[in-house]
Coordinates of C-alpha atoms in Angstrom, one line a residue:
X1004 CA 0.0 0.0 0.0
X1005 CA 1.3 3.7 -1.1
X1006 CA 1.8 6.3 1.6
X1007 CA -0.8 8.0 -0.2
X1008 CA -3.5 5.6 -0.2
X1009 CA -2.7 4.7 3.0
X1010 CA -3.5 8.2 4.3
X1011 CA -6.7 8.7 2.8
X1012 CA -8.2 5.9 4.3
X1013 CA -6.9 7.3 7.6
X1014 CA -8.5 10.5 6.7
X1015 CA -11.6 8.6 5.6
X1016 CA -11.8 6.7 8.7
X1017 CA -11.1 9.6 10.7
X1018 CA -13.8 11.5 9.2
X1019 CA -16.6 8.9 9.3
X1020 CA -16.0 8.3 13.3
X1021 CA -15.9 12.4 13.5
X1022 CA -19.6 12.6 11.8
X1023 CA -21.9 13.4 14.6
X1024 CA -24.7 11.0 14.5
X1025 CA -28.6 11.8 15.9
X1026 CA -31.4 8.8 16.1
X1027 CA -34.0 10.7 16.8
X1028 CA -37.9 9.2 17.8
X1029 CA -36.7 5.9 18.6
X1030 CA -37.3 3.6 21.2
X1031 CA -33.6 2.7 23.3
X1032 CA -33.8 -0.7 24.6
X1033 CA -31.2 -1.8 27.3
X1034 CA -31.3 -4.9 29.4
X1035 CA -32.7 -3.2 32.1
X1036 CA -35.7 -1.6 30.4
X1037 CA -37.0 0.4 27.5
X1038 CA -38.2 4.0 27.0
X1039 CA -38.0 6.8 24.7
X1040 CA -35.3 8.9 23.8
X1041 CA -33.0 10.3 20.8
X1042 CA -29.2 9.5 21.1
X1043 CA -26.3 11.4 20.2
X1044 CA -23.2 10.0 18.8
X1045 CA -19.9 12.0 18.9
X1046 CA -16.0 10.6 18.5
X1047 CA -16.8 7.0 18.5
X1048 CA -19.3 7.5 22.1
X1049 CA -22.6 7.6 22.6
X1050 CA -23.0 11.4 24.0
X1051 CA -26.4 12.2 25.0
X1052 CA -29.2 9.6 25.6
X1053 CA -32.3 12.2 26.4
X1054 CA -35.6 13.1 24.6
X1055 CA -36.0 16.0 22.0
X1056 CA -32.1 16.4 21.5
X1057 CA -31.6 18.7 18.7
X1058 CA -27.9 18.6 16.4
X1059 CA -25.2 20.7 18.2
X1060 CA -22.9 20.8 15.4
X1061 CA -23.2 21.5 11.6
X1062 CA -23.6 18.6 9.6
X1063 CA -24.8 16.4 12.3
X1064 CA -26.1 12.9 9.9
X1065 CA -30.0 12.3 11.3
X1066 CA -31.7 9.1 11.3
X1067 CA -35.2 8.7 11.6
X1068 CA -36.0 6.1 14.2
X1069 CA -39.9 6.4 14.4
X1070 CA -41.2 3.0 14.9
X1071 CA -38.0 1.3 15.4
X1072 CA -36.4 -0.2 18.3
X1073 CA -32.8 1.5 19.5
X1074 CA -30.4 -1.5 21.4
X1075 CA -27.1 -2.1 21.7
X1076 CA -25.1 -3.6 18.8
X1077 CA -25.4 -7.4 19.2
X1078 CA -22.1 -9.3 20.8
X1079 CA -21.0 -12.7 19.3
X1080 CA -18.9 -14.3 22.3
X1081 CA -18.1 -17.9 20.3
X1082 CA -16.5 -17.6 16.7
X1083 CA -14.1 -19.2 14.6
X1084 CA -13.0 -16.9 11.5
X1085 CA -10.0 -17.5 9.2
X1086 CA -9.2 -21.3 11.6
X1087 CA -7.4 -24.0 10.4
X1088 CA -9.6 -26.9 11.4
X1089 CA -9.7 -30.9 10.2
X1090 CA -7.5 -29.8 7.1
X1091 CA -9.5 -27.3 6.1
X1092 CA -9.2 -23.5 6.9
X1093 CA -12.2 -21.7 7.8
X1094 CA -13.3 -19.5 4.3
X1095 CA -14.7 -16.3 6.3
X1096 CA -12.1 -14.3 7.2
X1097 CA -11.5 -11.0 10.0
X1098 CA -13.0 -9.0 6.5
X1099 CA -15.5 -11.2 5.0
X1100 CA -17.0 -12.3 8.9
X1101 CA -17.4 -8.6 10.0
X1102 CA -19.1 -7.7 7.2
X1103 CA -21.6 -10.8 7.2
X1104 CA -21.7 -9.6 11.9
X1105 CA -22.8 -6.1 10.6
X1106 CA -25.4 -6.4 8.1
X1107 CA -26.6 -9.0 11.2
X1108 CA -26.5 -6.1 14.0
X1109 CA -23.2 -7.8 15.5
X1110 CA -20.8 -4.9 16.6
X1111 CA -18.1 -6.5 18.4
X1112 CA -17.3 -10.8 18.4
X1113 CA -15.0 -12.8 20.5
X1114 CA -13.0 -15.0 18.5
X1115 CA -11.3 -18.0 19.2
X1116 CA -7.3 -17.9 19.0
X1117 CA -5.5 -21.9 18.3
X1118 CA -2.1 -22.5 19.1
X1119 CA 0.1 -23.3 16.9
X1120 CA 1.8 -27.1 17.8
X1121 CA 0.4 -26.6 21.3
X1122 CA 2.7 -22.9 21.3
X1123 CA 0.5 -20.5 22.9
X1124 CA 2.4 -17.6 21.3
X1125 CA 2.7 -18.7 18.4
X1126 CA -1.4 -19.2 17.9
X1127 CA -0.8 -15.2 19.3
X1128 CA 1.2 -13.8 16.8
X1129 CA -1.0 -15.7 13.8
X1130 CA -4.2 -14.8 14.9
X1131 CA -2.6 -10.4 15.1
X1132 CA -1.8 -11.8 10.9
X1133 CA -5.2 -12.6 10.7
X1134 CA -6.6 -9.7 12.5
X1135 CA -5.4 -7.4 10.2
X1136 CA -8.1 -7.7 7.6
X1137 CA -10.6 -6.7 10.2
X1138 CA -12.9 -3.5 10.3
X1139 CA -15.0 -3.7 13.8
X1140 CA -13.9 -4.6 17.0
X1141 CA -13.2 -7.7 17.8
X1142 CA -11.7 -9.8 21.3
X1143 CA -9.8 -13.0 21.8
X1144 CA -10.3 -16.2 23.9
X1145 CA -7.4 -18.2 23.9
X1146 CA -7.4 -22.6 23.3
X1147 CA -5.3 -24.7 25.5
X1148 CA -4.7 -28.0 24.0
X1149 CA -1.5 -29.1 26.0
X1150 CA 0.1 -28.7 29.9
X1151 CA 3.1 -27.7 30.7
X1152 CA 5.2 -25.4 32.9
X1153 CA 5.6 -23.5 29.4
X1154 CA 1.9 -23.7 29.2
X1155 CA 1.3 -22.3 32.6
X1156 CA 4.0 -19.3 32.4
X1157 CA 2.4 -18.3 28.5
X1158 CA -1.1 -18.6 30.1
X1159 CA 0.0 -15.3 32.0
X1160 CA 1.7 -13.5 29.0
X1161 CA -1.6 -14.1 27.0
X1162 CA -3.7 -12.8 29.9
X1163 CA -1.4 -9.5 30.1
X1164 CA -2.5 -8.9 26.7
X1165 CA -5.8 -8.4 27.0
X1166 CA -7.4 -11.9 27.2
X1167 CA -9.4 -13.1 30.1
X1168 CA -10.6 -16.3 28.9
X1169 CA -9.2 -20.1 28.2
X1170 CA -10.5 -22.6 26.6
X1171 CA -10.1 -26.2 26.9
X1172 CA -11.5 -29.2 24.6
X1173 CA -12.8 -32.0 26.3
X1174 CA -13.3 -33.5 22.7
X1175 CA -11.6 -34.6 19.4
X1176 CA -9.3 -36.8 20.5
X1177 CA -5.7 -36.8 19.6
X1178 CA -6.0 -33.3 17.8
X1179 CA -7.5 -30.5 20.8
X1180 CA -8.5 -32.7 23.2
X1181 CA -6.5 -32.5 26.9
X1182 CA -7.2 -34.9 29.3
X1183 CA -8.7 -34.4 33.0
X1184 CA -5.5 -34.0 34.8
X1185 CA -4.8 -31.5 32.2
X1186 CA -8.2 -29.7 32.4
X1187 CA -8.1 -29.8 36.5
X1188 CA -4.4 -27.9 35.9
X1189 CA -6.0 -25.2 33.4
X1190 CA -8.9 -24.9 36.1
X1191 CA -6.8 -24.3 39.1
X1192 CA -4.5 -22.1 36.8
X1193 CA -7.1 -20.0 35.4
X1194 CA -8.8 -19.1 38.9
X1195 CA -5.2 -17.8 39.6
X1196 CA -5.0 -15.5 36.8
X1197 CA -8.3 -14.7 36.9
X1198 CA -9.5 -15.8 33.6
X1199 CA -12.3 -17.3 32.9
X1200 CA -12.1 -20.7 31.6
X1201 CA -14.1 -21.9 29.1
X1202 CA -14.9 -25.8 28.1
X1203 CA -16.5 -27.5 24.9
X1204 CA -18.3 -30.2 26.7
X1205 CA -18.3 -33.9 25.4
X1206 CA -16.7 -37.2 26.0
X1207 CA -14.0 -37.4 23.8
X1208 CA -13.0 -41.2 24.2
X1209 CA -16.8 -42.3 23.8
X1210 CA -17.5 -39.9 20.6
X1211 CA -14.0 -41.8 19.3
X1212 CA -15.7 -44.8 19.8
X1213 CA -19.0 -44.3 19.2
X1214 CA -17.6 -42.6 15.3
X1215 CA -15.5 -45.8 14.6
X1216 CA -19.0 -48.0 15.8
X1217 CA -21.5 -46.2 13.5
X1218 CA -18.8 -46.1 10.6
X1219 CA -18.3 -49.8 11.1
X1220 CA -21.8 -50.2 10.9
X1221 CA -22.0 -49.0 6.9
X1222 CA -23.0 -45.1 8.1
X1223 CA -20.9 -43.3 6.2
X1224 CA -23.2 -40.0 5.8
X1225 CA -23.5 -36.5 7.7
X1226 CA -26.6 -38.7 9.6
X1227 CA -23.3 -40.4 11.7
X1228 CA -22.3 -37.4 13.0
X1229 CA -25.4 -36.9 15.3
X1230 CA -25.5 -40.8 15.7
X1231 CA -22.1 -41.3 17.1
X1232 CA -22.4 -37.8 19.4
X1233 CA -25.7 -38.4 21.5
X1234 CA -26.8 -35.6 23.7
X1235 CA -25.7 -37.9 27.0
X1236 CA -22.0 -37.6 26.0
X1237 CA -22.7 -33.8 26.1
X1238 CA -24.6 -33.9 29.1
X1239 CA -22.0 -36.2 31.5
X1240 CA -18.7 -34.3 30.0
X1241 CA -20.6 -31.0 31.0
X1242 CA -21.3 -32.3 34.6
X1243 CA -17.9 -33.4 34.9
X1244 CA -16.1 -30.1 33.7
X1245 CA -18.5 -28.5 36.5
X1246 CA -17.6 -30.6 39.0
X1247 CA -13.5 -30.4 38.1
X1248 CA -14.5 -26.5 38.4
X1249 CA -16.1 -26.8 41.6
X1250 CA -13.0 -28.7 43.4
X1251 CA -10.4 -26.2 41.7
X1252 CA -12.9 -23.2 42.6
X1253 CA -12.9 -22.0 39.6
X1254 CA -15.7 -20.3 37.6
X1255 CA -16.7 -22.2 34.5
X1256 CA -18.4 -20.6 30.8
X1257 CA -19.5 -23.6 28.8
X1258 CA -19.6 -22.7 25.0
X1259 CA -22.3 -24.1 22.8
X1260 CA -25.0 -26.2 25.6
X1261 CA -26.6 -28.1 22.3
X1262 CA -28.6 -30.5 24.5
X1263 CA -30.9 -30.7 27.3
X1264 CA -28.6 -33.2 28.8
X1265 CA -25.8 -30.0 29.4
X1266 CA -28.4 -27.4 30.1
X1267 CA -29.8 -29.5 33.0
X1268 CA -25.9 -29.9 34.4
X1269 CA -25.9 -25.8 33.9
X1270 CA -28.8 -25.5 36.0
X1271 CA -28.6 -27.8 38.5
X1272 CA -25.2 -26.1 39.4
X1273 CA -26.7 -22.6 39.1
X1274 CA -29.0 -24.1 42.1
X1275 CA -26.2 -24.8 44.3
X1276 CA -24.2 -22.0 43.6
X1277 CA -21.7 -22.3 41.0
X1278 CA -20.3 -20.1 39.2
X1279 CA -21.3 -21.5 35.7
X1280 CA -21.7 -19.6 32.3
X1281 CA -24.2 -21.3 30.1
X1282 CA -23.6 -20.1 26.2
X1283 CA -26.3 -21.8 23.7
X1284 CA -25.9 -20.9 20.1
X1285 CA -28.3 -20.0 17.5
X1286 CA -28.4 -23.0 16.0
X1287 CA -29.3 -24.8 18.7
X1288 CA -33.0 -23.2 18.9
X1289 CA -33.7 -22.6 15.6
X1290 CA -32.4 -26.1 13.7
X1291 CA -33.2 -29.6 14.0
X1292 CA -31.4 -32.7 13.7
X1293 CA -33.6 -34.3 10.6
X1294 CA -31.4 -31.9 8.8
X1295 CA -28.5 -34.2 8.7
X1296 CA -30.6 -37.1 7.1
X1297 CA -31.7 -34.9 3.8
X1298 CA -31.1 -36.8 1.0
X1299 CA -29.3 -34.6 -0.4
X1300 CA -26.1 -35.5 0.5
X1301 CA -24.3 -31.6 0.3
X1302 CA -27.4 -29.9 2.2
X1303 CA -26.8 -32.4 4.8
X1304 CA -23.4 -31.7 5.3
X1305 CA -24.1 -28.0 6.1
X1306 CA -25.2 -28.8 9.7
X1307 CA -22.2 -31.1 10.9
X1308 CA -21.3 -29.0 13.6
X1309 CA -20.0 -30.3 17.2
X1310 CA -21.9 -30.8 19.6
X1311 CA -24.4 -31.8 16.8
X1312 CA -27.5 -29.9 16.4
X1313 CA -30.3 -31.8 18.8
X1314 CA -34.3 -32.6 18.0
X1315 CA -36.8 -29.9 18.1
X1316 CA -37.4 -31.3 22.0
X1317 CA -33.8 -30.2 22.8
X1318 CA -34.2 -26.7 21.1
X1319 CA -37.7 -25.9 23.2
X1320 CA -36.2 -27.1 26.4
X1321 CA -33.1 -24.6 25.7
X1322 CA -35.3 -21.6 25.0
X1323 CA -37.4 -22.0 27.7
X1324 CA -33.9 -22.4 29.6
X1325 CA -32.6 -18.7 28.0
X1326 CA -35.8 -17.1 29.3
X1327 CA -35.8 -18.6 32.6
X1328 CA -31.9 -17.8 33.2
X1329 CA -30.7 -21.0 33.2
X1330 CA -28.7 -20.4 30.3
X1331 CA -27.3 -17.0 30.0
X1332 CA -26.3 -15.7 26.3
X1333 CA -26.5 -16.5 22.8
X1334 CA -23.3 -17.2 20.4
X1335 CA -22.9 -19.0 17.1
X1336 CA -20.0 -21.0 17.3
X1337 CA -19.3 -19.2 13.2
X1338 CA -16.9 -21.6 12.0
X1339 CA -18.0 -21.7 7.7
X1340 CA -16.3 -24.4 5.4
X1341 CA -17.5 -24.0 1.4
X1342 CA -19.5 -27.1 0.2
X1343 CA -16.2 -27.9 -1.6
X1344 CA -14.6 -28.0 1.5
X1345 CA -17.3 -30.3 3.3
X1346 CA -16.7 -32.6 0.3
X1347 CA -13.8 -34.0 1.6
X1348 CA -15.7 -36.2 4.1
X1349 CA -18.4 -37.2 1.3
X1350 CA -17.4 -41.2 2.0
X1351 CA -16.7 -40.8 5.4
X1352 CA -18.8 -38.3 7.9
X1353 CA -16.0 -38.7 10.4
X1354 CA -14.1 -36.2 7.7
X1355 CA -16.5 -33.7 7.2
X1356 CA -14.9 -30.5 8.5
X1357 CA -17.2 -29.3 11.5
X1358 CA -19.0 -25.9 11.7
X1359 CA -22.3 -23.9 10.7
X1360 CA -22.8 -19.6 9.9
X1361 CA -24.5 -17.8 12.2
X1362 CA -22.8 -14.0 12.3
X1363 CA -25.2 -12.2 10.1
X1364 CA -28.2 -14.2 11.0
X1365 CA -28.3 -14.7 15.0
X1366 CA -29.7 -11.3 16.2
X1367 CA -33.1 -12.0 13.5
X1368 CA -33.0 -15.5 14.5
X1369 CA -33.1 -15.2 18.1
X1370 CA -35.9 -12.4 17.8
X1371 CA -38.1 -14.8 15.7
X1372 CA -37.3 -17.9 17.8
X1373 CA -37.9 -15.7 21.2
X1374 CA -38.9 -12.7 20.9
X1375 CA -41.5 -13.0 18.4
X1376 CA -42.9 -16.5 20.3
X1377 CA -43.2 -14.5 23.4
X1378 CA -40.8 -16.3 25.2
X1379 CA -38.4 -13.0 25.5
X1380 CA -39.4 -9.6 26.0
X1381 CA -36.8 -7.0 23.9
X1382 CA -35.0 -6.2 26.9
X1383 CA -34.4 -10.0 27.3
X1384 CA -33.5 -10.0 24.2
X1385 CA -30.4 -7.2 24.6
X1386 CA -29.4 -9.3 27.5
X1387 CA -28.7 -12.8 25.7
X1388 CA -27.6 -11.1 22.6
X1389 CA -25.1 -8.2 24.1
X1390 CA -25.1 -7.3 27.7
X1391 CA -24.6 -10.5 29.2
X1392 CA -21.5 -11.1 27.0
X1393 CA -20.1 -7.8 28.0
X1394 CA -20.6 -8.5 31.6
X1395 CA -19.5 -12.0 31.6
X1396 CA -15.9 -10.7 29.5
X1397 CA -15.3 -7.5 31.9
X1398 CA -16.1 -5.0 29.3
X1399 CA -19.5 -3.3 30.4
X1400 CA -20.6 -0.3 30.2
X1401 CA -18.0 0.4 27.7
X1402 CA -19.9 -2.3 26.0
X1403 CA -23.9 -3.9 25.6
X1404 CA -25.6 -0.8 26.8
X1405 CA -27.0 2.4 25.4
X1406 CA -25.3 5.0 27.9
X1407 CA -23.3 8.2 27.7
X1408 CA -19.9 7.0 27.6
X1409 CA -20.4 3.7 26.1
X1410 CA -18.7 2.8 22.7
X1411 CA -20.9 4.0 19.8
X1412 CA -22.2 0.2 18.8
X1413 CA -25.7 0.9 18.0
X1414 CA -28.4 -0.8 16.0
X1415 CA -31.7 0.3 14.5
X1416 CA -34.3 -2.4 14.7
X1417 CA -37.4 -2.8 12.7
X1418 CA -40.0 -5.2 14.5
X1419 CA -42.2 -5.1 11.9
X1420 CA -40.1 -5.8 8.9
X1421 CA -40.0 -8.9 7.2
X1422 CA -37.3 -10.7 4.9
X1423 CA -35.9 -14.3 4.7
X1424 CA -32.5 -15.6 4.6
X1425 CA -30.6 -16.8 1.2
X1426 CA -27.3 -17.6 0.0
X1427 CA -27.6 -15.6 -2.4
X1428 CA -27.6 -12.6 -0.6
X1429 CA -25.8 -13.0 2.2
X1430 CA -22.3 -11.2 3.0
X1431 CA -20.7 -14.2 4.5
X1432 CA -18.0 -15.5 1.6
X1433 CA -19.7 -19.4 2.0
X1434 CA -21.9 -20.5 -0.8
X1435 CA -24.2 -22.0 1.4
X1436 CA -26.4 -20.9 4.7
X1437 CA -28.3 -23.6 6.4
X1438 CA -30.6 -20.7 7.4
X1439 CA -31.4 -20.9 3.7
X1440 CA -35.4 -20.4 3.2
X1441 CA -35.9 -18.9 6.6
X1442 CA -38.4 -16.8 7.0
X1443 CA -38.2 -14.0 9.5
X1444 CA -39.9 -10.9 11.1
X1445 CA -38.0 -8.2 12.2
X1446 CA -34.6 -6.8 11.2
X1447 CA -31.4 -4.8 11.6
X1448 CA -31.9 -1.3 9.2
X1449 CA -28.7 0.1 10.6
X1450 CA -26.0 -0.4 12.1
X1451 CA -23.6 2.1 13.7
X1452 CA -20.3 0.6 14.9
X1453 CA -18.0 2.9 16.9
X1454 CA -19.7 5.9 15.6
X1455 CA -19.9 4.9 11.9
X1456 CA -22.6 4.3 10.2
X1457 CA -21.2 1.0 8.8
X1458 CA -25.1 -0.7 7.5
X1459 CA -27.6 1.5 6.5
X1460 CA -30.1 0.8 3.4
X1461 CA -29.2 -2.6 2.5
X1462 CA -25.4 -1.2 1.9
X1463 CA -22.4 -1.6 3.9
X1464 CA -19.5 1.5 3.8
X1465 CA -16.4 -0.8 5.4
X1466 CA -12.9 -0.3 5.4
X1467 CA -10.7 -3.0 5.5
X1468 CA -8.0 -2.7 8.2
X1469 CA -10.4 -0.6 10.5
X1470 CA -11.1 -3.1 13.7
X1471 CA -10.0 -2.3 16.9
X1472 CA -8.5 -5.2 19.4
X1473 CA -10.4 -4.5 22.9
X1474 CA -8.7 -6.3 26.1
X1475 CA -10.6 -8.1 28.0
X1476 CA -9.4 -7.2 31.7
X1477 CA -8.8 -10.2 34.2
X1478 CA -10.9 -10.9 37.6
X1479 CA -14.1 -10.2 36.2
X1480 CA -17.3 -10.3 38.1
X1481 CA -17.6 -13.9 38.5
X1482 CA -14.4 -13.6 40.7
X1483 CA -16.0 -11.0 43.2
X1484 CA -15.8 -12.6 46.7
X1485 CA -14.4 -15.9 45.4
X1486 CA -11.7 -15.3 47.9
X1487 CA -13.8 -15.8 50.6
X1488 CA -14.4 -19.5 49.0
X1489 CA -12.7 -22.3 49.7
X1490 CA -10.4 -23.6 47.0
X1491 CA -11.6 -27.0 47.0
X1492 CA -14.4 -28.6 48.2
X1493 CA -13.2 -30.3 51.6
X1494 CA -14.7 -28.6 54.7
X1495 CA -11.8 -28.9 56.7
X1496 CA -13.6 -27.0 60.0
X1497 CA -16.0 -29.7 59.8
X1498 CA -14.6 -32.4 62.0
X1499 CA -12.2 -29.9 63.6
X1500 CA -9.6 -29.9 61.2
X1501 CA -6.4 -30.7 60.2
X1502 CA -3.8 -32.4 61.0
X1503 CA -4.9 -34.5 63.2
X1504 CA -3.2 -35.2 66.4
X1505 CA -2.9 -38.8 67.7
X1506 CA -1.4 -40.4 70.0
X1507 CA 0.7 -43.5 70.6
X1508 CA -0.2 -46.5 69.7
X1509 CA 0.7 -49.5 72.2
X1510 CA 3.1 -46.9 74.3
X1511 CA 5.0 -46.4 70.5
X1512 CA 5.1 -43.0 68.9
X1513 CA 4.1 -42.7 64.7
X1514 CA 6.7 -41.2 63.4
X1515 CA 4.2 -39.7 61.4
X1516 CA 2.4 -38.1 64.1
X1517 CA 5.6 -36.1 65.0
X1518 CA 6.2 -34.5 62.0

């Protein structure tokens, strides 16, 4: 790039986050309630959130939000953009996924950093490479596939960095999976550096066996992937991860609850006091396992995705779980692979690269499935879809409310709009959606990220190299007062304590006892 061209976009970026912005007549929506008020946008912050505010500067850009619905820009805590996964890289990238998050209202994601041959810093430095491309803001969680005293020491250098969260595979076997000794380790490390650990729930050594079972048995199709992956396998690794968290006092997010099986482990936890995140995804209440059996061999493959997408029984039971609390936010686990791409695994679903879209479609798919069923109200909806996450990853108010002083991530919501989902129109760069046919009402008309108008008629104005890395600080809320906790779960004061003192036995001291 010439200095030349290099400076304009400056300049043009510069400008656009300058523009004072005014939504005027609109209804703001925040987790806590809704009323009415205009909002003024200055510098990248939300200024003013009052009625009747008039411009205060010349050339002050007005949007007419009469009959729409004002909320925080949506916040995507589980993505996978640009990953090298099952010999296959992922084909939406830091420019082609932010685009696709905001036509969808998404201001801000959370992606998922690898390492690279188990090397911490190494998965650092590629994932900044792959960052480069990107034009909204964006965190990082970061995967811990090995232990080791290097491990331990790079945990901390990640964590100085701006990442407050670690995740740790309890599946795929001899690729990302670590083992319970490892896992316990991460735990106990993690609650010392306050970071939030993270788990992808299911039993790795009986979804290795139960693949090589159904493959033996002549299923060969995307229909073995739910077959050799069954909701109890999701459900007993969850329960385990929460009670390895619960002896290492550590709090616990669990990405992607797919099954009534895990949700019911979340809960039951909640109930005695656990600090556990729930995270369902938008797939997870809006698809249905029948999917995989299509005859169709290519539309089946779009919805291999791990934990596998559950019955229509599993989807109502988490629902009904995000709108009693149970379960606490809404992701997508975004992780796109081309039909080409799934065609490597067209003999053998054990092959198929994993992973389903979801960036431009889960803020209208959650309002249908929830909002528009009754089972959310909108301020419920701004919860699952924004605050929460913000909350949960140490970044509100900065982020997932309309305040003065927040970040200017703002969306303009049209209840009464309909569309559908296609291919064909999406911004995502994968030629297929499994959202595909999806009727919808109620949609994003705008979308303001950091003071830009980045969305606005059907049209995005992006400029590639324009995202902003935002730390995520360490000892979050979910570590208030856990000092005052024990650090495992043995009462010592119980039975008076410990050591014990005893005496001798037949007139003979224990050595033991006198040490």
């Amino acid at each position: 790039m010439s200095f030349v061209v290099g400076w304009a976009l400056l300049v043009l970026a510069f400008t656009a986050a300058a523009e004072d912005l005014l939504i005027k007549g609109g209804t703001v929506v925040n987790a806590d309630r809704q009323f009415e008020a205009d909002v003024l946008i200055r510098d990248g912050l939300i200024l003013r959130v009052e009625p009747d505010l008039q411009a205060e500067r010349p050339g002050t850009r007005q949007l007419d939000a009469r009959g729409m619905l004002v909320m925080p820009g949506g916040i995507d805590p589980h993505t996978h953009l640009a990953m090298p996964f099952m010999g296959q890289v992922a084909c939406d990238d830091f420019y082609s996924g932010h685009a696709a998050a905001l036509a969808g209202g998404t201001t801000m994601h959370i992606d998922f950093v690898l390492p690279v041959a188990h090397d911490l810093l190494a998965g650092w430095a590629e994932w900044q490479r792959k960052a480069e491309a990107a034009v909204m803001d964006y965190g990082f969680h970061m995967a811990v596939t090995s232990w080791s005293k290097q491990v331990a020491a790079d945990m901390q250098v990640i964590a100085s960095r701006g990442v407050n969260s670690f995740k740790f595979f309890m599946a795929y076997k001899g690729a990302l999976m670590v083992t319970d000794e490892q896992l316990l380790a991460g735990l106990r490390r993690c609650r010392q550096l306050g970071a939030l650990a993270q788990v992808h729930a299911e039993n790795g050594d009986a979804v290795a066996e139960g693949q090589a079972r159904v493959f033996e048995a002549g299923v060969t199709g995307p229909e073995g992937h739910a077959l050799s992956r069954p909701a109890a396998l999701e459900g007993e690794a969850t329960g385990r991860a929460i009670r390895l968290a619960e002896f290492a006092g550590a709090p616990l997010y669990v990405v992607h609850v797919m099954s009534r099986d895990a949700m019911e482990e979340v809960a039951r936890a909640r109930q005695r006091g656990v600090r556990v995140i729930g995270e369902t995804v938008a797939s997870a209440v809006s698809q249905e396992e029948g999917r995989l059996w299509d005859p169709d061999w290519d539309v089946a493959a779009q919805y291999v995705m791990s934990p596998p997408i559950r019955s229509r029984e599993h989807a109502a039971a988490l629902k009904a779980a995000l709108a009693g609390g149970a379960l606490q936010l809404v992701g997508t686990d975004h992780a796109v692979f081309n039909s080409t791409q799934k065609q490597v695994g067209r003999h053998d679903f054990r092959l198929i690269p994993n992973g389903v879209n979801g960036l431009e479609e889960r803020m209208h798919v959650v309002w249908q499935e929830l909002v528009n069923s009754g089972q959310l109200s909108p301020s419920d909806f701004v919860r699952v879809t924004s605050t929460a996450a913000a909350q949960i990853f140490n970044i509100y108010p900065r982020k997932g409310v309309i305040a003065p002083g927040s970040d200017a991530d703002v969306i303009l919501f049209d209840p009464l709009l309909e569309h559908s989902i296609a291919a064909a129109t999406h911004h995502s760069a994968m030629d297929t959606n499994i959202y595909q046919g999806y009727r919808l009402k109620g949609k994003v008309v705008s979308t303001i990220s950091r003071g830009r108008l980045v969305w606005h008629n059907g049209k995005l104005n992006i400029t590639r190299g324009t995202g902003r890395f935002i730390p995520t600080p360490t000892f979050g809320p979910l570590f208030e007062g856990l000092d005052k906790r024990p650090e495992h779960l043995v009462d010592v004061a119980r039975y008076g304590g410990v050591p014990v003192q005893r005496g001798s036995i037949e007139g003979k001291v224990d050595a033991r006892d006198e040490l």
